[in-house]
Amino acid sequence: MTYRACDRGPTSVPTRLSRLLAPWLPAAVAFCGAFFPAALPGPPLYGPGLSGLAAVPGHAMSAVVGVLAAVAMMRVPKRRWPLFLITAVDAVVRAPGLLVAVASYVAATTCRRPRDVVLFTLVASVLVAVPRPGVEFASALGGVALFVWVPVTAGLWRTARGQVVAGLRERAERLEREQATRTEQARAQERARIARDMHDVVAHRVSLMVLRAGAMEINATEEKTAAEAELIRTTGKEALTELRAVLGILSEPDGESFRPRPTLADLDRLLDQSRSAGVPVARRDEGAAGDGVSAVVEHTAYRVVQEALTNIHKHAGRAATRVVVRHLPSALEVTITNDAVSGQTRTMPGSGLGLLGLQERVELLGGHFTAASEPGGGFVVTARLPT
């Protein structure tokens, strides 16, 4: 499953500061661990046999070791041995301290093989527990527990917890992908069911209408009746063609093969059909048609005009109608206006969802749709589609 990137807004100052300091935090911890004096009480600053280093100031020595430890920490986890080497030398030259704890934690969190962790723990324990003048054996064992065993245990716990969290996250993502797959399958099955129902009900009856209109056209004795029958047959065939396209869209899981068929180039033919049905329709184009209007926008504009004319046939009879197509700099606007109904007009039943469907279709493209009655009794439908 693919996720789209989104704008999370401005980042807070503490978050930016933490991201800036995150790469330097391990090096700072290593420096502090080496800079601070050894925590074991009683032992001299330097190990046995290295008393000649006593002439070197303790803070200067700690600073040098701290810088070396910080540089070595920057190489982790690609290369751990520089940090381990500096830690071992420091534990021999000086009394073991916090740097051993830092190295123990790093070993537990970066070594992938358990035997490497066990080997490091044994070596570090020996270095910390080695006898030193003035250090009791109990204190040395306390240093082993404090500087080696506790950091190693904390590092192993953190590694295990990270693995558990990663496993849970992977499982959640897998379940989400499976849920999305099942949703797509259910959606495809529902689309196929709707397509079958529409084919069984609508396509069958429209086909019967076309056949009856064709028979009426052949057997008609009057020219006007034959022309009306031909119009019904032609309109029915076009409806079947578009219905097959819609059924094809519903049958496909993603509908990628759909391409809008009628556009503004077919608008005159649509208006001629209304004129042949007795509705006086006038068209006016404003502005220059540009090349940047997509087929989807033109198809939507065509559907707006088609639905508006259908409503006029149902509810306004032969009221005078005006269709205005405006090509604006960044939008395409269509306006369909019909005059007030004159006399009594027989209204035809409808679903009541035509205008609502048009509004959803227009707003889906980022446009604006309005449909309202005029004070004089007419009706106006306007759709502005961004290009």
XYZ file of C-alpha atoms in Angstrom, residues 20-284:
265
model
C 19.708 19.117 15.231
C 21.287 17.753 18.409
C 20.384 14.081 17.890
C 23.502 13.165 15.809
C 25.798 14.786 18.416
C 24.161 13.356 21.522
C 26.021 9.983 21.515
C 29.375 11.748 21.077
C 28.543 14.091 23.960
C 27.650 11.126 26.176
C 30.961 9.406 25.336
C 32.908 12.589 26.058
C 31.198 13.070 29.409
C 31.757 9.425 30.308
C 35.486 9.758 29.689
C 35.912 13.266 31.086
C 34.431 12.703 34.489
C 36.850 11.009 36.914
C 36.492 7.337 37.735
C 33.650 6.607 40.102
C 35.322 3.853 42.042
C 36.464 5.177 45.429
C 40.041 4.832 46.582
C 42.139 3.932 43.500
C 44.747 6.324 42.154
C 44.133 8.151 38.933
C 46.541 5.922 37.041
C 47.026 2.210 37.109
C 50.020 0.382 38.592
C 53.286 0.824 36.724
C 52.086 4.018 35.024
C 52.811 6.482 37.804
C 54.966 8.495 35.419
C 51.761 9.894 33.943
C 51.053 11.573 37.218
C 52.792 14.655 35.911
C 49.971 15.107 33.385
C 47.080 17.152 34.821
C 44.015 15.007 35.430
C 41.589 17.310 33.613
C 43.827 17.521 30.565
C 44.110 13.752 30.440
C 40.357 13.355 30.823
C 39.727 15.912 28.073
C 42.021 14.079 25.639
C 40.363 10.750 26.375
C 36.938 12.354 26.088
C 37.667 13.798 22.656
C 39.005 10.448 21.432
C 35.936 8.664 22.809
C 33.601 11.194 21.164
C 35.314 10.747 17.785
C 35.163 6.961 18.159
C 31.469 7.146 19.062
C 30.764 8.964 15.780
C 31.960 5.832 13.956
C 29.423 3.585 15.699
C 27.783 1.344 14.520
C 29.894 0.973 11.352
C 33.057 0.502 13.407
C 32.793 -0.268 17.093
C 36.371 -1.357 17.764
C 37.833 2.201 18.100
C 35.468 2.929 20.997
C 36.132 -0.455 22.592
C 39.911 0.004 22.216
C 39.877 3.457 23.797
C 37.672 2.132 26.605
C 40.028 -0.789 27.297
C 43.123 1.416 27.323
C 41.389 3.947 29.559
C 40.308 1.208 31.958
C 43.959 0.064 32.256
C 45.573 3.504 32.405
C 42.936 5.008 34.651
C 40.400 3.493 36.969
C 37.272 2.169 35.158
C 34.513 4.709 35.001
C 31.477 5.839 33.050
C 33.174 5.273 29.682
C 33.026 1.532 30.338
C 29.289 1.846 30.963
C 28.855 3.745 27.679
C 30.823 1.105 25.763
C 28.830 -1.707 27.426
C 25.539 -0.129 26.384
C 26.804 0.380 22.828
C 27.942 -3.249 22.625
C 24.557 -4.525 23.798
C 22.630 -2.388 21.312
C 24.842 -2.739 18.213
C 26.250 -6.283 18.308
C 23.942 -8.576 16.391
C 25.438 -11.902 17.440
C 24.916 -12.947 21.071
C 28.415 -14.380 21.333
C 29.892 -10.933 20.628
C 27.883 -9.465 23.509
C 28.983 -12.306 25.811
C 32.635 -11.871 24.777
C 32.535 -8.119 25.400
C 30.852 -8.628 28.769
C 33.531 -11.084 29.893
C 36.443 -8.890 28.758
C 34.927 -5.752 30.260
C 34.206 -7.547 33.524
C 37.825 -8.711 33.768
C 39.163 -5.205 33.051
C 36.946 -3.662 35.703
C 37.571 -6.379 38.287
C 41.368 -6.495 37.864
C 43.041 -5.907 41.261
C 44.278 -2.381 41.916
C 46.108 -0.939 44.891
C 43.678 0.262 47.507
C 40.623 -1.315 45.867
C 38.797 -4.062 47.714
C 37.485 -7.046 45.811
C 33.902 -6.254 46.832
C 34.250 -2.745 45.428
C 35.662 -4.155 42.207
C 32.688 -6.504 41.859
C 30.397 -3.546 42.505
C 32.120 -1.705 39.654
C 31.560 -4.704 37.369
C 27.848 -4.701 38.165
C 27.567 -0.922 37.850
C 29.682 -0.313 34.721
C 29.166 -3.569 32.778
C 26.218 -5.699 33.768
C 23.624 -2.972 34.279
C 24.409 -1.143 30.959
C 24.505 -4.446 29.055
C 21.147 -5.445 30.548
C 19.652 -2.060 29.670
C 20.994 -2.293 26.110
C 19.652 -5.824 25.617
C 16.262 -4.728 26.954
C 16.191 -1.783 24.574
C 17.138 -4.010 21.627
C 14.472 -6.586 22.502
C 11.866 -3.867 22.942
C 12.799 -2.346 19.596
C 12.406 -5.723 17.906
C 9.007 -6.233 19.508
C 7.846 -2.761 18.462
C 9.144 -3.308 14.924
C 7.317 -6.635 14.760
C 4.077 -5.073 15.956
C 4.437 -2.231 13.471
C 5.089 -4.666 10.626
C 2.098 -6.744 11.668
C -0.130 -3.658 11.791
C 1.032 -2.585 8.328
C 0.433 -6.079 6.984
C -3.065 -6.162 8.460
C -3.735 -2.733 6.989
C -2.620 -3.913 3.560
C -4.783 -7.008 3.843
C -7.751 -4.898 4.926
C -7.231 -2.582 1.966
C -7.055 -5.578 -0.375
C -10.270 -7.037 1.039
C -11.946 -3.636 0.729
C -10.926 -3.364 -2.920
C -12.196 -6.866 -3.599
C -15.522 -6.119 -1.935
C -15.776 -2.877 -3.891
C -15.081 -4.668 -7.163
C -17.698 -7.311 -6.381
C -20.261 -4.646 -5.539
C -19.509 -2.754 -8.744
C -19.913 -5.960 -10.738
C -23.241 -6.655 -9.013
C -24.510 -3.156 -9.797
C -23.404 -3.561 -13.405
C -25.316 -6.839 -13.701
C -28.451 -5.311 -12.180
C -28.311 -2.313 -14.487
C -27.800 -4.569 -17.485
C -30.681 -6.840 -16.516
C -33.143 -4.018 -15.815
C -32.223 -0.822 -17.667
C -30.402 -2.127 -20.747
C -33.095 -4.708 -21.443
C -35.945 -2.208 -21.340
C -34.089 0.438 -23.340
C -33.346 -2.203 -25.979
C -37.068 -3.008 -26.178
C -37.809 0.709 -26.557
C -35.345 0.981 -29.446
C -36.828 -2.056 -31.188
C -40.382 -0.772 -30.811
C -39.368 2.660 -32.077
C -37.676 1.033 -35.085
C -40.804 -0.954 -35.883
C -42.935 2.182 -35.511
C -40.606 4.039 -37.871
C -40.933 1.358 -40.544
C -44.715 0.985 -40.265
C -45.533 4.679 -39.823
C -47.731 6.155 -42.550
C -47.152 9.791 -41.678
C -43.790 11.475 -42.150
C -43.986 13.303 -38.827
C -44.678 10.079 -36.920
C -41.775 8.381 -38.691
C -39.463 11.267 -37.776
C -40.511 11.082 -34.131
C -39.972 7.321 -34.110
C -36.530 7.776 -35.671
C -35.638 10.316 -32.995
C -36.733 7.919 -30.249
C -34.752 5.095 -31.831
C -31.614 7.224 -32.232
C -31.836 8.560 -28.699
C -32.309 5.054 -27.356
C -29.282 3.758 -29.269
C -27.151 6.568 -27.865
C -28.433 5.790 -24.386
C -27.493 2.138 -24.880
C -24.019 3.127 -26.050
C -23.409 5.309 -23.016
C -24.963 2.684 -20.750
C -22.537 0.089 -22.071
C -19.676 2.480 -21.290
C -20.977 2.944 -17.742
C -21.371 -0.807 -17.303
C -17.818 -1.259 -18.533
C -16.603 1.197 -15.904
C -18.491 -0.621 -13.165
C -17.163 -3.980 -14.309
C -13.545 -2.820 -14.098
C -12.021 -2.679 -10.594
C -10.286 0.637 -11.133
C -12.115 2.042 -14.144
C -8.855 3.048 -15.857
C -10.256 2.305 -19.308
C -12.899 5.029 -18.959
C -12.624 7.976 -21.284
C -15.421 10.583 -21.377
C -17.304 10.237 -24.640
C -19.439 13.332 -25.233
C -17.789 16.745 -24.956
C -18.662 20.295 -25.978
C -18.128 19.265 -29.590
C -21.281 17.126 -29.271
C -23.325 19.864 -27.632
C -25.026 21.036 -30.839
C -26.310 17.531 -31.519
C -27.753 17.428 -28.005
C -29.470 20.771 -28.522
C -30.868 19.622 -31.879
C -32.502 16.672 -30.154
C -34.264 19.039 -27.749
C -35.309 21.298 -30.629
C -36.764 18.319 -32.494
C -38.796 17.547 -29.371
C -40.349 21.015 -29.585
C -38.166 22.919 -27.063
C -36.772 26.161 -28.515
C -33.111 26.198 -27.447
C -30.678 29.006 -28.248
C -26.928 28.677 -27.733
C -24.408 31.456 -27.216
